[in-house]
mmCIF file of C-alpha atoms in Angstrom:
data_model
loop_
_atom_site.group_PDB
_atom_site.id
_atom_site.type_symbol
_atom_site.label_atom_id
_atom_site.label_comp_id
_atom_site.label_asym_id
_atom_site.label_seq_id
_atom_site.Cartn_x
_atom_site.Cartn_y
_atom_site.Cartn_z
ATOM 1 C CA UNK A 1034 -12.911 104.632 -190.720
ATOM 2 C CA UNK A 1035 -12.774 107.758 -192.709
ATOM 3 C CA UNK A 1036 -11.163 109.766 -189.990
ATOM 4 C CA UNK A 1037 -8.590 107.098 -189.637
ATOM 5 C CA UNK A 1038 -8.048 107.055 -193.315
ATOM 6 C CA UNK A 1039 -7.382 110.719 -193.419
ATOM 7 C CA UNK A 1040 -4.916 110.423 -190.569
ATOM 8 C CA UNK A 1041 -3.098 107.716 -192.493
ATOM 9 C CA UNK A 1042 -3.034 109.800 -195.646
ATOM 10 C CA UNK A 1043 -1.718 112.809 -193.667
ATOM 11 C CA UNK A 1044 0.987 110.786 -192.009
ATOM 12 C CA UNK A 1045 1.941 109.524 -195.445
ATOM 13 C CA UNK A 1046 2.303 113.146 -196.692
ATOM 14 C CA UNK A 1047 4.526 113.961 -193.578
ATOM 15 C CA UNK A 1048 6.680 110.857 -194.207
ATOM 16 C CA UNK A 1049 7.167 111.908 -197.851
ATOM 17 C CA UNK A 1050 8.098 115.332 -196.670
ATOM 18 C CA UNK A 1051 10.617 113.946 -194.275
ATOM 19 C CA UNK A 1052 12.034 111.643 -196.919
ATOM 20 C CA UNK A 1053 12.490 114.544 -199.322
ATOM 21 C CA UNK A 1054 14.299 116.572 -196.763
ATOM 22 C CA UNK A 1055 16.536 113.643 -195.815
ATOM 23 C CA UNK A 1056 17.231 113.163 -199.569
ATOM 24 C CA UNK A 1057 18.176 116.827 -200.044
ATOM 25 C CA UNK A 1058 20.339 116.663 -197.020
ATOM 26 C CA UNK A 1059 22.194 113.763 -198.499
ATOM 27 C CA UNK A 1060 22.606 115.661 -201.648
ATOM 28 C CA UNK A 1061 23.924 118.659 -199.895
ATOM 29 C CA UNK A 1062 26.172 116.647 -197.801
ATOM 30 C CA UNK A 1063 27.692 115.080 -200.752
ATOM 31 C CA UNK A 1064 28.454 118.445 -202.324
ATOM 32 C CA UNK A 1065 32.099 119.996 -201.585
ATOM 33 C CA UNK A 1066 32.375 122.634 -199.027
ATOM 34 C CA UNK A 1067 35.033 124.276 -201.198
ATOM 35 C CA UNK A 1068 33.373 127.372 -202.964
ATOM 36 C CA UNK A 1069 35.622 126.727 -205.940
ATOM 37 C CA UNK A 1070 34.257 123.226 -206.473
ATOM 38 C CA UNK A 1071 30.690 123.233 -204.965
ATOM 39 C CA UNK A 1072 29.195 125.157 -207.906
ATOM 40 C CA UNK A 1073 31.218 124.670 -211.120
ATOM 41 C CA UNK A 1074 29.721 127.707 -212.913
ATOM 42 C CA UNK A 1075 30.099 130.046 -210.013
ATOM 43 C CA UNK A 1076 33.566 128.593 -209.304
ATOM 44 C CA UNK A 1077 34.786 129.292 -212.804
ATOM 45 C CA UNK A 1078 33.476 132.802 -212.673
ATOM 46 C CA UNK A 1079 35.159 133.471 -209.269
ATOM 47 C CA UNK A 1080 38.468 131.903 -210.647
ATOM 48 C CA UNK A 1081 38.219 134.208 -213.682
ATOM 49 C CA UNK A 1082 37.626 137.250 -211.493
ATOM 50 C CA UNK A 1083 40.482 136.453 -209.212
ATOM 51 C CA UNK A 1084 42.832 135.780 -211.993
ATOM 52 C CA UNK A 1085 41.983 139.047 -213.860
ATOM 53 C CA UNK A 1086 42.427 141.099 -210.528
ATOM 54 C CA UNK A 1087 45.701 139.131 -209.820
ATOM 55 C CA UNK A 1088 47.006 140.167 -213.298
ATOM 56 C CA UNK A 1089 45.865 143.702 -212.917
ATOM 57 C CA UNK A 1090 47.497 143.973 -209.503
ATOM 58 C CA UNK A 1091 50.689 142.539 -210.884
ATOM 59 C CA UNK A 1092 50.757 145.231 -213.744
ATOM 60 C CA UNK A 1093 50.060 147.912 -211.436
ATOM 61 C CA UNK A 1094 52.711 146.887 -208.973
ATOM 62 C CA UNK A 1095 55.238 146.399 -211.685
ATOM 63 C CA UNK A 1096 54.611 149.952 -212.916
ATOM 64 C CA UNK A 1097 55.005 151.351 -209.434
ATOM 65 C CA UNK A 1098 58.176 149.179 -208.891
ATOM 66 C CA UNK A 1099 59.727 150.416 -212.191
ATOM 67 C CA UNK A 1100 58.930 153.956 -211.290
ATOM 68 C CA UNK A 1101 60.514 153.871 -207.810
ATOM 69 C CA UNK A 1102 63.496 151.867 -209.009
ATOM 70 C CA UNK A 1103 64.337 154.494 -211.746
ATOM 71 C CA UNK A 1104 63.780 157.349 -209.259
ATOM 72 C CA UNK A 1105 66.128 155.598 -206.716
ATOM 73 C CA UNK A 1106 68.769 155.206 -209.312
ATOM 74 C CA UNK A 1107 68.699 158.989 -209.941
ATOM 75 C CA UNK A 1108 68.600 159.680 -206.111
ATOM 76 C CA UNK A 1109 71.576 157.468 -205.416
ATOM 77 C CA UNK A 1110 73.573 159.080 -208.188
ATOM 78 C CA UNK A 1111 72.808 162.478 -206.724
ATOM 79 C CA UNK A 1112 73.838 161.259 -203.343
ATOM 80 C CA UNK A 1113 77.159 160.028 -204.792
ATOM 81 C CA UNK A 1114 77.798 163.306 -206.569
ATOM 82 C CA UNK A 1115 77.252 165.103 -203.329
ATOM 83 C CA UNK A 1116 80.462 163.563 -201.790
ATOM 84 C CA UNK A 1117 82.498 163.023 -205.106
ATOM 85 C CA UNK A 1118 82.380 163.953 -208.631
ATOM 86 C CA UNK A 1119 82.410 167.096 -210.675
ATOM 87 C CA UNK A 1120 78.641 167.427 -211.585
ATOM 88 C CA UNK A 1121 76.174 169.139 -209.256
ATOM 89 C CA UNK A 1122 73.931 166.590 -207.418
ATOM 90 C CA UNK A 1123 70.796 168.791 -207.351
ATOM 91 C CA UNK A 1124 69.478 167.887 -210.837
ATOM 92 C CA UNK A 1125 69.755 164.222 -210.133
ATOM 93 C CA UNK A 1126 68.028 164.563 -206.808
ATOM 94 C CA UNK A 1127 65.304 166.714 -208.187
ATOM 95 C CA UNK A 1128 64.632 164.263 -210.980
ATOM 96 C CA UNK A 1129 64.342 161.418 -208.349
ATOM 97 C CA UNK A 1130 61.980 163.684 -206.389
ATOM 98 C CA UNK A 1131 59.802 164.291 -209.320
ATOM 99 C CA UNK A 1132 59.742 160.438 -210.188
ATOM 100 C CA UNK A 1133 58.847 159.376 -206.619
ATOM 101 C CA UNK A 1134 56.038 162.075 -206.369
ATOM 102 C CA UNK A 1135 54.713 161.137 -209.844
ATOM 103 C CA UNK A 1136 54.406 157.410 -208.745
ATOM 104 C CA UNK A 1137 51.998 158.352 -205.909
ATOM 105 C CA UNK A 1138 48.870 157.874 -207.878
ATOM 106 C CA UNK A 1139 49.802 154.324 -208.718
ATOM 107 C CA UNK A 1140 49.593 153.581 -205.132
ATOM 108 C CA UNK A 1141 45.863 154.143 -204.766
ATOM 109 C CA UNK A 1142 45.121 152.153 -207.929
ATOM 110 C CA UNK A 1143 47.019 149.226 -206.670
ATOM 111 C CA UNK A 1144 45.431 149.433 -203.293
ATOM 112 C CA UNK A 1145 41.896 149.418 -204.685
ATOM 113 C CA UNK A 1146 42.688 146.403 -206.856
ATOM 114 C CA UNK A 1147 44.312 144.519 -203.959
ATOM 115 C CA UNK A 1148 41.256 145.265 -201.768
ATOM 116 C CA UNK A 1149 39.008 143.705 -204.423
ATOM 117 C CA UNK A 1150 41.324 140.807 -204.810
ATOM 118 C CA UNK A 1151 41.346 140.277 -201.104
ATOM 119 C CA UNK A 1152 37.537 140.173 -200.875
ATOM 120 C CA UNK A 1153 37.304 137.584 -203.801
ATOM 121 C CA UNK A 1154 40.107 135.393 -202.165
ATOM 122 C CA UNK A 1155 38.136 135.445 -198.965
ATOM 123 C CA UNK A 1156 35.027 134.441 -200.894
ATOM 124 C CA UNK A 1157 37.012 131.502 -202.399
ATOM 125 C CA UNK A 1158 38.241 130.496 -198.846
ATOM 126 C CA UNK A 1159 41.904 131.098 -200.056
ATOM 127 C CA UNK A 1160 44.186 129.295 -197.706
ATOM 128 C CA UNK A 1161 47.052 131.708 -197.796
ATOM 129 C CA UNK A 1162 47.218 135.422 -196.522
ATOM 130 C CA UNK A 1163 46.138 137.886 -199.131
ATOM 131 C CA UNK A 1164 48.820 140.204 -200.560
ATOM 132 C CA UNK A 1165 49.039 143.601 -198.953
ATOM 133 C CA UNK A 1166 50.823 146.873 -199.954
ATOM 134 C CA UNK A 1167 52.107 148.765 -196.963
ATOM 135 C CA UNK A 1168 51.945 152.170 -198.612
ATOM 136 C CA UNK A 1169 49.229 154.762 -198.414
ATOM 137 C CA UNK A 1170 48.306 157.391 -201.059
ATOM 138 C CA UNK A 1171 50.241 160.627 -200.339
ATOM 139 C CA UNK A 1172 53.228 158.782 -198.816
ATOM 140 C CA UNK A 1173 55.271 158.928 -202.019
ATOM 141 C CA UNK A 1174 54.327 162.550 -202.501
ATOM 142 C CA UNK A 1175 55.638 163.459 -199.076
ATOM 143 C CA UNK A 1176 58.943 161.584 -199.759
ATOM 144 C CA UNK A 1177 59.303 163.358 -203.046
ATOM 145 C CA UNK A 1178 58.952 166.733 -201.507
ATOM 146 C CA UNK A 1179 61.397 165.960 -198.784
ATOM 147 C CA UNK A 1180 63.935 164.803 -201.347
ATOM 148 C CA UNK A 1181 63.236 167.892 -203.585
ATOM 149 C CA UNK A 1182 64.193 170.030 -200.556
ATOM 150 C CA UNK A 1183 67.448 168.212 -200.101
ATOM 151 C CA UNK A 1184 68.456 169.139 -203.702
ATOM 152 C CA UNK A 1185 69.475 172.590 -202.780
ATOM 153 C CA UNK A 1186 71.240 171.587 -199.655
ATOM 154 C CA UNK A 1187 73.177 169.049 -201.657
ATOM 155 C CA UNK A 1188 74.219 171.716 -204.170
ATOM 156 C CA UNK A 1189 75.429 173.867 -201.315
ATOM 157 C CA UNK A 1190 77.382 171.026 -199.747
ATOM 158 C CA UNK A 1191 78.903 170.123 -203.154
ATOM 159 C CA UNK A 1192 80.146 173.714 -203.532
ATOM 160 C CA UNK A 1193 81.667 173.574 -200.143
ATOM 161 C CA UNK A 1194 83.396 170.305 -200.977
ATOM 162 C CA UNK A 1195 84.728 171.562 -204.262
ATOM 163 C CA UNK A 1196 85.995 174.611 -202.482
ATOM 164 C CA UNK A 1197 88.001 172.354 -200.223
ATOM 165 C CA UNK A 1198 89.481 170.705 -203.189
ATOM 166 C CA UNK A 1199 90.450 173.986 -204.789
ATOM 167 C CA UNK A 1200 92.072 175.137 -201.401
ATOM 168 C CA UNK A 1201 94.263 172.109 -201.455
ATOM 169 C CA UNK A 1202 95.197 172.420 -204.990
ATOM 170 C CA UNK A 1203 96.232 176.187 -204.513
ATOM 171 C CA UNK A 1204 98.067 175.147 -201.250
ATOM 172 C CA UNK A 1205 100.034 172.537 -203.250
ATOM 173 C CA UNK A 1206 100.825 175.354 -205.893
ATOM 174 C CA UNK A 1207 101.966 177.724 -203.198
ATOM 175 C CA UNK A 1208 104.284 175.166 -201.703
ATOM 176 C CA UNK A 1209 105.764 174.228 -205.076
ATOM 177 C CA UNK A 1210 106.311 178.043 -205.725
ATOM 178 C CA UNK A 1211 108.114 178.518 -202.468
ATOM 179 C CA UNK A 1212 110.237 175.436 -203.090
ATOM 180 C CA UNK A 1213 111.147 177.000 -206.484
ATOM 181 C CA UNK A 1214 111.939 180.337 -204.739
ATOM 182 C CA UNK A 1215 109.106 182.138 -206.580
ATOM 183 C CA UNK A 1216 107.522 184.187 -203.961
ATOM 184 C CA UNK A 1217 105.267 186.096 -206.346
ATOM 185 C CA UNK A 1218 103.799 182.878 -207.735
ATOM 186 C CA UNK A 1219 103.372 181.613 -204.070
ATOM 187 C CA UNK A 1220 101.687 184.557 -202.880
ATOM 188 C CA UNK A 1221 99.120 184.409 -205.754
ATOM 189 C CA UNK A 1222 98.414 180.856 -205.020
ATOM 190 C CA UNK A 1223 98.067 181.587 -201.206
ATOM 191 C CA UNK A 1224 95.416 184.403 -202.128
ATOM 192 C CA UNK A 1225 93.508 181.887 -204.122
ATOM 193 C CA UNK A 1226 93.674 179.228 -201.538
ATOM 194 C CA UNK A 1227 92.552 181.618 -198.708
ATOM 195 C CA UNK A 1228 89.604 182.818 -200.968
ATOM 196 C CA UNK A 1229 88.295 179.251 -201.465
ATOM 197 C CA UNK A 1230 88.878 178.532 -197.767
ATOM 198 C CA UNK A 1231 86.605 181.411 -196.939
ATOM 199 C CA UNK A 1232 83.874 179.679 -199.042
ATOM 200 C CA UNK A 1233 84.263 176.644 -196.885
ATOM 201 C CA UNK A 1234 84.132 178.674 -193.607
ATOM 202 C CA UNK A 1235 80.868 180.472 -194.797
ATOM 203 C CA UNK A 1236 79.045 177.259 -195.637
ATOM 204 C CA UNK A 1237 75.980 177.249 -193.227
ATOM 205 C CA UNK A 1238 76.179 173.482 -192.271
ATOM 206 C CA UNK A 1239 77.540 172.221 -188.988
ATOM 207 C CA UNK A 1240 80.001 169.501 -189.212
ATOM 208 C CA UNK A 1241 82.081 168.859 -186.074
ATOM 209 C CA UNK A 1242 85.310 167.853 -187.827
ATOM 210 C CA UNK A 1243 85.389 170.458 -190.533
ATOM 211 C CA UNK A 1244 86.783 173.240 -188.328
ATOM 212 C CA UNK A 1245 89.833 171.025 -187.477
ATOM 213 C CA UNK A 1246 90.513 170.918 -191.177
ATOM 214 C CA UNK A 1247 89.900 174.791 -191.754
ATOM 215 C CA UNK A 1248 92.083 175.810 -188.792
ATOM 216 C CA UNK A 1249 94.956 173.456 -189.752
ATOM 217 C CA UNK A 1250 94.869 174.705 -193.474
ATOM 218 C CA UNK A 1251 94.801 178.335 -192.171
ATOM 219 C CA UNK A 1252 97.806 177.786 -190.230
ATOM 220 C CA UNK A 1253 99.607 176.196 -193.204
ATOM 221 C CA UNK A 1254 98.745 179.084 -195.492
ATOM 222 C CA UNK A 1255 99.745 181.638 -192.900
ATOM 223 C CA UNK A 1256 103.176 180.009 -192.535
ATOM 224 C CA UNK A 1257 103.635 179.734 -196.258
ATOM 225 C CA UNK A 1258 102.641 183.451 -196.607
ATOM 226 C CA UNK A 1259 105.361 184.398 -194.116
ATOM 227 C CA UNK A 1260 107.807 182.313 -195.866
ATOM 228 C CA UNK A 1261 106.915 183.725 -199.250
ATOM 229 C CA UNK A 1262 107.166 187.326 -197.943
ATOM 230 C CA UNK A 1263 110.630 186.488 -196.333
ATOM 231 C CA UNK A 1264 111.881 185.079 -199.529
ATOM 232 C CA UNK A 1265 110.737 188.095 -201.438
ATOM 233 C CA UNK A 1266 112.455 190.428 -198.893
ATOM 234 C CA UNK A 1267 115.479 188.224 -198.814
ATOM 235 C CA UNK A 1268 115.182 188.104 -195.065
ATOM 236 C CA UNK A 1269 117.007 184.984 -193.978
ATOM 237 C CA UNK A 1270 116.021 184.990 -190.371
ATOM 238 C CA UNK A 1271 112.386 185.592 -191.029
ATOM 239 C CA UNK A 1272 112.510 182.777 -193.571
ATOM 240 C CA UNK A 1273 113.861 180.264 -190.915
ATOM 241 C CA UNK A 1274 111.197 181.340 -188.435
ATOM 242 C CA UNK A 1275 108.485 181.052 -191.072
ATOM 243 C CA UNK A 1276 109.774 177.524 -192.067
ATOM 244 C CA UNK A 1277 109.765 176.344 -188.474
ATOM 245 C CA UNK A 1278 106.014 177.547 -188.160
ATOM 246 C CA UNK A 1279 105.224 175.761 -191.393
ATOM 247 C CA UNK A 1280 106.774 172.450 -190.211
ATOM 248 C CA UNK A 1281 104.702 172.804 -186.915
ATOM 249 C CA UNK A 1282 101.574 173.407 -188.826
ATOM 250 C CA UNK A 1283 102.359 170.447 -191.139
ATOM 251 C CA UNK A 1284 102.633 168.104 -188.194
ATOM 252 C CA UNK A 1285 98.739 168.316 -187.902
ATOM 253 C CA UNK A 1286 98.152 167.809 -191.637
ATOM 254 C CA UNK A 1287 97.353 164.120 -191.458
ATOM 255 C CA UNK A 1288 94.921 164.630 -188.612
ATOM 256 C CA UNK A 1289 93.346 167.480 -190.572
ATOM 257 C CA UNK A 1290 92.981 165.184 -193.740
ATOM 258 C CA UNK A 1291 91.258 162.714 -191.720
ATOM 259 C CA UNK A 1292 88.924 165.325 -190.206
ATOM 260 C CA UNK A 1293 88.002 166.546 -193.794
ATOM 261 C CA UNK A 1294 87.475 163.014 -194.913
ATOM 262 C CA UNK A 1295 85.058 162.315 -192.080
ATOM 263 C CA UNK A 1296 83.257 165.663 -192.491
ATOM 264 C CA UNK A 1297 82.658 165.084 -196.199
ATOM 265 C CA UNK A 1298 81.556 161.514 -195.817
ATOM 266 C CA UNK A 1299 79.095 162.233 -192.908
ATOM 267 C CA UNK A 1300 77.882 165.595 -194.165
ATOM 268 C CA UNK A 1301 77.240 164.404 -197.685
ATOM 269 C CA UNK A 1302 75.345 161.333 -196.873
ATOM 270 C CA UNK A 1303 73.199 163.358 -194.340
ATOM 271 C CA UNK A 1304 71.899 165.588 -197.004
ATOM 272 C CA UNK A 1305 69.598 163.107 -198.671
ATOM 273 C CA UNK A 1306 69.812 159.886 -196.711
ATOM 274 C CA UNK A 1307 66.435 160.191 -194.982
ATOM 275 C CA UNK A 1308 64.220 160.458 -198.031
ATOM 276 C CA UNK A 1309 66.228 157.957 -200.016
ATOM 277 C CA UNK A 1310 65.982 155.474 -197.296
ATOM 278 C CA UNK A 1311 62.194 156.074 -197.151
ATOM 279 C CA UNK A 1312 62.011 155.564 -200.993
ATOM 280 C CA UNK A 1313 63.997 152.211 -200.725
ATOM 281 C CA UNK A 1314 61.641 151.079 -197.934
ATOM 282 C CA UNK A 1315 58.619 151.819 -200.276
ATOM 283 C CA UNK A 1316 60.318 149.883 -203.140
ATOM 284 C CA UNK A 1317 60.809 146.993 -200.765
ATOM 285 C CA UNK A 1318 57.113 147.131 -199.830
ATOM 286 C CA UNK A 1319 56.017 147.068 -203.527
ATOM 287 C CA UNK A 1320 58.348 144.068 -204.117
ATOM 288 C CA UNK A 1321 56.805 142.302 -201.195
ATOM 289 C CA UNK A 1322 53.365 142.807 -202.556
ATOM 290 C CA UNK A 1323 54.378 141.575 -206.011
ATOM 291 C CA UNK A 1324 55.656 138.353 -204.452
ATOM 292 C CA UNK A 1325 52.296 137.716 -202.701
ATOM 293 C CA UNK A 1326 50.410 138.504 -205.844
ATOM 294 C CA UNK A 1327 52.529 136.180 -207.931
ATOM 295 C CA UNK A 1328 51.919 133.314 -205.544
ATOM 296 C CA UNK A 1329 48.183 133.277 -206.311
ATOM 297 C CA UNK A 1330 47.640 130.294 -208.727
ATOM 298 C CA UNK A 1331 44.029 129.823 -209.784
#
């Protein structure tokens, strides 16, 4: 009887243990599987951490966005000055390069915050993809260095473009002087035009259509010089021959003007297009990350 009694008591303890386990399972099953509701205290701490990191990431990304937007504005102004305007483009492009390079440390800070935020969102079983920034530390420094290198080339292109404008202005002066039968003034204007045309020819760039313009302009200047000399010498036959040469050269003037317009547009944009496009892509990446961060509502 004693042995049987001990067995009954042992079975009773086992039954109580099983009952306790079943009761605990029932309690656990009743708890939410959502980490943000399963443990209210831990959930509140996690929400607070996510909210803090979200706000910090937004602040960092906004600083990065502001820096890149300001730098791009300078860069685009410099690019515009390369093909039109009287101010040299180099200072604007250099300012843009400095702004982009100075923004580079902000990338690492934002990336670190986004990594911590991503980890906490995963712990919270966040349903949406975590925000990402598709930029790496050092990337903006490289873009800034490339843009800074383009500043000198932009200034050289600007000088060449201004020389074409000077050439055309002096060509117009020479024509007006010939028309006024003032060979002395015409020859002075032609000398000035040929001097500025030499600046265009010595520009080290390679534009396919620019030689079309320089050759046509050179032919016009040569014909005008012959005409001015003939007027000065009162040589009617030479004047008629020079005038015929001028008319023949002027027939290509429209094609030459188009060639110059193409050269200026293509050459000027090519100077800084690549780094500015890379900077614009970087700005879009920051804006995309901002959208993702702002979508986190906790």
